[in-house]
Amino acid sequence: METDETDRVLPFQLQFDKPVASQVKIAEWNPEKDLLAMVTEDSKILLHRFNWQRLWTISPGRNITSLCWRPDGKAIAVGLEDGTISLHDVENGKLLRSLKSHIVAVVCLNWEEEGQLIRGDPKNSSSYEDRTSRFFPPAPRVPRMPGVVSGDTGFMDDSEDSYRELSNSSYQRFNILCSGDKDGSICFSIFGIFPIGKINIHKFSVPTPFIDKQTPRQILNSSIYKVSLSKDLCRLIVMCSGELNENTESRESQMVRQGMHSLVLDTSIFWKRKSELHQLAQQASNIEDLTEVIRASLSVMCKQWSDAMHTFHEKFDSLSTLIIDHALDSTPQEEFLSLLGGARTSSAVHQFLVNSLGEVGVKRVLKVICGTAKELQRIVLDHLQPAAEIIGFRMGELRGLSRWRARYHGIGLDEILINNATEKSGMILVQIERFMRVLSSVEQQFSNFFNWLLKCIKLLMQEPSDQLLPYNSELVVIFLKFLYDQDPVKQLLEVDHDIEVDLETMQRVKELVQFGGFSDCEYLQRTLAKEFQQMEDSFKEAFLMPFTTISRKMLCEDLLPLFPLPSSSSSSSASVSMAIPMSISYYEDASQAVSSHQTCQHSFVDYVCFQVPDEPFSDIANCIGVIRGFTHDLSSSKNGYTSLEAVLLCVPAGYECVDLSLYKDSQIVLLLNGASASSESSGDACMMIVQASELPFISISRFTNLNLWNLYQLKDSTVQLQMENEKVRNIPHSVIAPLAVSGEFNTAH
């Protein structure tokens, strides 16, 4: 690869060397800004500008295993050891959303948006107008507990728009977040917030399109290393380690090989149905956000009312003790009714009202209960009810879409399930109206009761009571019979409480419900919290159908064994594979014609780059393998030829590859260490750029026996990299992974 000196001008230069307090294990450049996100060994995320100004540091409190940016650079996804994926705001690192998509460590993330492959073609755009803003004000936020400082609970401030923007996908290009875990599961989320599919590569029966005798194959005990979705969203390349099991007709000839493999999955459903999936994700993700608002509202309301009732009982329970101490055979309600009827005041009630409770105590309890009732009404009007109303509207939108069976049945939008969820979203509004009526009545009853108590205390203390508010004796009787030792507000906020309804009322409800065209006749027996639980269950059932439908449509198209791994144990093989540098990228290929808008578009060619391990390949040690055209190979084979090409690059003598990454314009960036370096502080290193598109690729035959690893075909055509012929930047000390590259910046550690 002879190159003129002028052609070897480096597109990068050393800006500075900066120490970090803890070793960096993951580094990713923001795709749109000069921001570098780094994960340290102590599981902290650091965000720096290119000038090394630190913007923020966060610590999720759990081990971080993967990291990637949203395509527009406004949010960052973090994979955790417990299977959680958290999304953070680029501005301040605040948690925006948390998804529990996996049950084991999330080892890789890839966030890809649809590529504008036909520029100016309106059929290529999946933009979707959300009509909700035409009829409703901005969606309500999660309420915050009074007295809690912003950030203590993880709730967002009203002044922060990041959380709302995350769910407002109307003006986002359609994008998919892919995540893979160490047990072989891959999850897909639209806009990173709406789960739309899950597959496990263990369950795939991999086809063998290049072998005359069709032999089903499976990958057992696999661990995913890297996933990469194509820019047209039609193919997913998966790099994984595992046992390749070929089930032949005779059990004696069954072969199991431990190694690193590359899979191609058909994800064309994302491209073919991107408009329908966009609309579904837009509505469903906002419904889930609003569901969280209702859940948090009910939780805050229950806590506040429970605290208010605790204050009430803390004061009034002492009356029962006084009645027992005075050897009276009565209840507090009977004593109060006797006082209301004009009978002589018992010594227990007199002592309680004058000495224990007093005028100040009555006013204090009255202020707490009435203030809490007003706060609950505010939460309902500002958070709970608006959220429920918008949910009802959005479910109505989905109900209309579900009736368009030709378009939406194919993505699993079931009309019956959506109708049921729509009815449940309407019933929650009925329950909210019912709760407000009960709360208003209870507040009035408490206020009337306390006004009467104040009047009694004034009379017992022989003080004028002309300035006191009037009271209603009948309401006092009702309070003492039904509210003194009962709590209808608390009952409505509890899930496990059933409300008794007489038969006559139930019959009238059935007639009204049937007249209105609904099927639910038992809503009066349910509490508000129970109604919310049923609504949430109906949403989960309705949205599970698209999740299951899309998952079934993603199939494995092809498998390419790359190289063997030690077969001593699956854990040791996984650890070896995790230490092997790998990279996957897609570059625009002008030679590929853009197909019709009704089919997936293949104007991008895939590149897979990896370091060849020395142990099984002693004769091609210290080499880099580069494969291209994997996703095109299956379609090419149908026309009688193979498009899969590969090349081996031999690292210059005296150096070893530490890390590698595919760079812009079909370039490969290699991070090399001097082989003689004995520690991180000594020796030298370099960063080398190789133009992949100019490499002498050769076609790989896929029709040979699968016992042979394909890399052996490249042994005689290995390309020797020379320091003087490539673009090289020397580094005055040894380096370690990771290497982070972007369109403008490179970083080595």
XYZ file of C-alpha atoms in Angstrom, residues 112-538:
427
model
C -29.911 3.880 15.378
C -32.328 6.132 13.515
C -33.724 5.697 10.049
C -31.329 6.949 7.371
C -32.539 9.462 4.820
C -31.729 7.165 1.934
C -33.979 8.876 -0.595
C -33.512 12.555 0.084
C -36.555 14.644 -0.703
C -38.833 11.623 -1.019
C -41.811 12.214 1.286
C -42.523 8.496 1.333
C -39.253 7.968 3.159
C -40.271 10.167 6.079
C -42.030 8.693 9.095
C -42.959 11.990 10.725
C -46.223 11.860 12.630
C -48.332 14.737 13.901
C -49.574 14.281 17.427
C -53.009 15.908 17.569
C -53.187 15.914 21.366
C -51.710 19.419 21.646
C -54.617 20.782 19.602
C -57.133 19.873 22.282
C -55.194 19.717 25.557
C -52.657 21.865 27.388
C -49.188 20.407 28.045
C -49.294 17.080 29.856
C -49.144 17.284 33.680
C -45.979 16.475 35.581
C -45.510 14.031 38.394
C -46.556 15.749 41.663
C -43.948 16.299 44.305
C -44.471 15.666 47.999
C -44.740 18.950 49.932
C -41.500 19.803 51.687
C -39.351 17.603 49.418
C -36.498 19.399 47.688
C -36.336 18.990 43.918
C -34.225 16.002 42.987
C -34.670 14.142 46.277
C -37.294 11.855 44.769
C -36.111 11.769 41.188
C -39.127 13.806 40.046
C -38.547 16.426 37.396
C -38.975 20.140 37.993
C -41.729 21.954 36.146
C -39.073 24.137 34.525
C -37.280 21.166 32.986
C -38.422 20.077 29.550
C -36.062 17.161 28.975
C -38.453 14.505 30.248
C -41.299 15.851 28.146
C -39.060 16.088 25.086
C -37.996 12.471 25.538
C -41.587 11.326 25.073
C -42.499 13.946 22.471
C -41.371 11.931 19.483
C -43.627 13.703 16.966
C -40.695 15.529 15.429
C -38.038 12.877 15.945
C -36.866 10.683 13.139
C -37.867 7.108 13.799
C -35.181 5.402 15.882
C -34.602 2.100 17.649
C -32.536 1.360 20.767
C -31.082 -2.175 20.701
C -29.667 -3.769 23.834
C -27.996 -7.142 24.288
C -27.274 -9.017 27.504
C -24.760 -11.650 28.480
C -27.376 -14.439 28.287
C -28.119 -13.937 24.606
C -31.258 -11.764 24.739
C -31.698 -8.680 22.546
C -34.357 -6.065 23.310
C -35.672 -3.324 21.030
C -37.227 -0.036 22.141
C -38.717 2.639 19.895
C -37.281 6.058 20.797
C -35.550 4.244 23.659
C -38.711 4.357 25.766
C -41.319 2.000 24.267
C -40.373 -1.723 24.288
C -41.372 -3.244 20.954
C -39.613 -6.609 20.794
C -37.329 -9.166 22.403
C -35.498 -12.141 20.946
C -33.066 -14.730 22.250
C -30.428 -16.067 19.888
C -30.466 -19.415 21.735
C -33.922 -20.095 20.307
C -32.993 -19.393 16.701
C -32.608 -22.276 14.300
C -30.007 -20.759 12.007
C -30.495 -21.543 8.289
C -27.627 -22.776 6.125
C -28.318 -21.169 2.744
C -24.883 -21.941 1.356
C -24.860 -25.697 2.047
C -26.587 -28.111 -0.290
C -27.663 -30.310 2.585
C -29.788 -28.206 4.904
C -28.435 -28.691 8.422
C -30.204 -26.807 11.232
C -27.833 -25.053 13.608
C -28.179 -23.408 16.999
C -25.890 -21.315 19.170
C -25.857 -22.594 22.732
C -24.551 -20.898 25.905
C -24.103 -17.698 23.946
C -23.037 -14.311 25.214
C -23.643 -11.244 23.071
C -20.684 -8.946 22.578
C -21.908 -6.279 20.157
C -25.037 -5.415 18.167
C -25.401 -2.955 15.289
C -28.582 -2.049 13.444
C -28.277 -1.035 9.795
C -29.149 2.512 8.821
C -32.243 1.357 6.971
C -33.255 -0.610 10.119
C -33.655 -3.768 8.006
C -30.764 -5.865 9.351
C -29.110 -6.380 12.718
C -25.576 -7.743 12.955
C -24.849 -9.562 16.211
C -21.378 -10.538 17.406
C -21.634 -13.322 19.948
C -19.687 -16.163 21.459
C -21.159 -19.592 22.024
C -21.321 -23.216 21.031
C -22.362 -23.756 17.418
C -24.452 -26.911 17.489
C -25.092 -28.657 14.169
C -27.821 -31.292 14.489
C -27.160 -33.859 11.796
C -29.263 -36.934 11.136
C -26.999 -39.244 13.120
C -26.348 -38.415 16.735
C -22.744 -39.603 16.402
C -21.998 -36.898 13.829
C -23.410 -34.044 15.925
C -20.801 -31.274 16.121
C -20.424 -28.602 18.762
C -17.839 -25.837 18.299
C -17.093 -23.084 20.772
C -16.249 -19.838 19.030
C -17.036 -16.279 18.044
C -19.844 -15.932 15.512
C -21.572 -13.214 13.548
C -25.331 -13.330 12.986
C -27.590 -11.397 10.637
C -31.159 -10.874 11.848
C -34.015 -9.729 9.658
C -35.475 -6.610 11.294
C -37.135 -5.259 8.137
C -40.433 -4.947 10.023
C -39.040 -1.735 11.521
C -38.564 -0.182 8.090
C -41.674 -1.612 6.452
C -43.939 -0.515 9.291
C -42.057 2.489 10.615
C -44.996 4.871 10.155
C -47.397 2.566 12.011
C -44.831 1.813 14.719
C -44.077 5.530 15.066
C -47.716 6.316 15.764
C -48.108 3.378 18.140
C -44.961 4.301 20.075
C -45.960 7.979 20.180
C -49.325 7.235 21.762
C -48.309 4.286 23.945
C -45.182 5.917 25.397
C -47.126 9.045 26.333
C -49.851 6.882 27.854
C -47.208 5.142 29.957
C -45.803 8.520 31.051
C -49.266 9.702 32.074
C -49.877 6.412 33.841
C -46.832 7.184 35.969
C -48.336 10.601 36.749
C -51.522 8.919 37.990
C -49.583 6.354 40.019
C -47.443 9.018 41.660
C -50.510 11.207 42.286
C -52.331 8.386 44.054
C -49.232 7.604 46.095
C -48.782 11.225 47.189
C -52.474 11.590 47.952
C -52.555 8.402 50.018
C -49.488 9.489 52.011
C -50.829 12.977 52.707
C -54.297 11.796 53.734
C -52.810 9.069 55.924
C -50.676 11.687 57.710
C -53.733 13.914 58.228
C -55.789 11.058 59.653
C -52.891 10.134 61.912
C -53.009 13.652 63.348
C -56.762 13.325 63.912
C -56.565 9.949 65.664
C -53.517 11.005 67.654
C -55.680 13.666 69.313
C -59.041 11.918 69.528
C -57.938 8.421 70.558
C -57.147 9.782 73.995
C -60.908 10.214 74.563
C -61.346 6.429 74.555
C -58.679 6.147 77.240
C -60.386 8.797 79.371
C -63.737 7.003 79.054
C -62.140 3.803 80.352
C -60.351 5.654 83.149
C -63.663 7.168 84.302
C -65.326 3.736 84.245
C -67.903 4.765 81.648
C -69.689 2.157 79.536
C -69.938 4.109 76.284
C -68.100 4.966 73.077
C -66.720 8.350 72.032
C -69.499 8.633 69.435
C -72.171 8.042 72.097
C -70.608 10.637 74.384
C -70.553 13.213 71.577
C -74.154 12.415 70.611
C -75.183 12.847 74.243
C -73.434 16.213 74.300
C -75.130 17.196 71.033
C -78.526 16.202 72.467
C -78.120 18.610 75.403
C -77.438 16.057 78.108
C -75.046 16.718 80.927
C -71.441 16.559 79.851
C -69.564 13.594 81.258
C -66.361 14.184 83.151
C -64.369 12.307 80.473
C -65.656 14.473 77.612
C -65.221 17.634 79.688
C -61.623 16.767 80.503
C -60.934 15.843 76.893
C -62.406 18.975 75.346
C -61.122 21.487 77.880
C -57.791 20.044 78.979
C -56.576 17.496 76.387
C -57.807 18.991 73.129
C -58.661 22.597 73.744
C -59.518 25.302 71.247
C -55.977 25.394 69.878
C -55.931 21.631 69.329
C -59.251 21.701 67.476
C -58.084 24.487 65.183
C -54.808 22.698 64.532
C -56.475 19.404 63.549
C -59.083 21.306 61.511
C -56.319 23.121 59.612
C -54.428 19.891 58.920
C -57.449 17.944 57.618
C -59.010 20.729 55.589
C -55.620 21.774 54.247
C -54.894 18.210 53.213
C -58.292 17.925 51.527
C -57.591 21.107 49.576
C -54.150 19.735 48.589
C -55.693 16.467 47.394
C -58.198 18.416 45.324
C -55.344 20.405 43.802
C -53.451 17.235 42.914
C -56.565 15.806 41.276
C -57.257 18.961 39.268
C -53.634 19.697 38.291
C -52.243 16.184 37.826
C -54.600 13.227 38.162
C -57.603 14.363 36.146
C -55.663 15.996 33.251
C -53.535 12.874 32.948
C -56.617 10.651 32.823
C -58.305 12.896 30.255
C -55.301 12.847 27.926
C -54.989 9.084 28.363
C -58.627 8.737 27.281
C -57.974 10.851 24.186
C -54.839 8.945 23.241
C -56.588 5.614 23.718
C -59.316 6.919 21.426
C -56.655 7.650 18.815
C -55.301 4.117 19.150
C -58.843 2.750 18.953
C -59.277 4.445 15.602
C -55.959 3.060 14.356
C -56.827 -0.465 15.507
C -59.875 -0.447 13.246
C -57.610 0.053 10.237
C -56.819 -3.638 10.163
C -55.012 -3.629 6.820
C -52.238 -1.457 8.276
C -52.215 -2.015 12.011
C -53.195 -5.647 12.467
C -49.781 -6.580 11.079
C -48.012 -4.906 14.024
C -50.301 -6.497 16.616
C -52.684 -3.634 17.363
C -55.675 -5.719 18.448
C -59.048 -3.974 18.227
C -60.673 -5.965 21.050
C -57.824 -5.322 23.498
C -57.671 -1.633 22.562
C -61.447 -1.298 23.018
C -61.177 -2.824 26.495
C -58.312 -0.490 27.427
C -60.280 2.484 26.083
C -63.264 1.588 28.272
C -61.000 1.259 31.320
C -59.504 4.677 30.626
C -63.039 6.094 30.606
C -63.947 4.385 33.878
C -60.973 5.970 35.649
C -62.502 9.386 34.895
C -65.780 8.233 36.458
C -63.902 7.088 39.565
C -62.015 10.388 39.783
C -65.314 12.301 39.701
C -66.647 9.992 42.397
C -63.544 10.516 44.536
C -63.853 14.305 44.286
C -67.469 14.140 45.457
C -66.557 11.934 48.428
C -63.550 14.101 49.320
C -65.626 17.295 49.191
C -68.319 15.723 51.368
C -65.778 14.426 53.903
C -64.101 17.832 54.120
C -67.456 19.479 54.735
C -68.334 16.932 57.402
C -65.035 17.394 59.245
C -65.314 21.173 59.072
C -68.879 21.089 60.443
C -67.875 18.689 63.247
C -64.943 20.831 64.352
C -67.051 23.999 64.282
C -69.465 22.280 66.644
C -66.590 21.198 68.923
C -65.303 24.769 69.075
C -68.803 25.895 70.097
C -68.898 23.215 72.818
C -65.467 24.175 74.172
C -66.470 27.845 74.358
C -69.641 26.923 76.276
C -67.784 24.612 78.669
C -65.254 27.344 79.367
C -68.080 29.894 79.670
C -66.624 32.072 76.934
C -68.590 33.956 74.267
C -69.082 31.973 71.055
C -70.843 34.513 68.865
C -67.897 34.808 66.450
C -67.786 31.073 65.692
C -69.050 29.638 62.407
C -72.446 27.970 62.531
C -72.808 24.202 62.349
C -75.423 21.698 61.222
C -76.568 19.235 63.885
C -77.704 16.641 61.351
C -74.279 16.641 59.708
C -72.680 16.145 63.126
C -74.845 13.048 63.643
C -73.865 11.718 60.187
C -70.185 12.363 60.917
C -70.316 10.507 64.232
C -72.109 7.522 62.706
C -70.178 7.123 59.467
C -66.917 9.104 59.563
C -65.586 9.203 63.112
C -64.086 5.715 63.005
C -64.278 5.139 59.250
C -62.321 6.659 56.390
C -64.027 6.590 52.961
C -61.251 8.683 51.406
C -58.600 6.178 52.451
C -60.779 3.314 51.228
C -60.942 4.825 47.735
C -57.150 5.140 47.686
C -56.620 1.480 48.605
C -56.438 -1.411 46.136
C -57.548 -4.227 48.446
C -60.831 -2.695 49.568
C -64.239 -3.629 48.173
C -67.123 -1.183 48.418
C -70.540 -2.586 49.342
C -73.368 -1.556 47.023
C -77.027 -2.487 47.566
C -78.849 -4.626 44.993
C -81.240 -1.898 43.894
C -78.394 0.441 43.028
C -76.544 -2.319 41.185
C -79.643 -3.029 39.077
C -79.986 0.622 38.115
C -76.306 0.759 37.223
C -76.660 -2.287 34.963
C -79.505 -0.631 33.084
C -77.550 2.599 32.635
C -74.348 0.806 31.619
C -76.113 -1.318 29.019
C -77.869 1.748 27.676
C -74.506 3.462 27.257
C -73.005 0.565 25.337
C -70.414 -0.443 27.944
C -69.916 -3.811 29.587
C -68.635 -2.853 33.049
C -71.394 -3.069 35.673
C -69.271 -3.408 38.795
C -67.312 -0.181 38.834
C -69.166 1.118 41.930
C -67.710 -1.774 43.926
C -64.159 -0.805 43.003
C -62.021 1.874 44.564
C -60.120 4.509 42.613
C -56.860 2.656 43.216
C -58.399 -0.636 42.069
C -59.749 1.044 38.943
C -56.296 2.375 38.169
C -54.808 -1.081 38.627
C -57.302 -2.596 36.193
C -56.687 0.192 33.689
C -52.939 -0.370 33.891
C -53.390 -4.129 33.430
C -55.520 -3.528 30.340
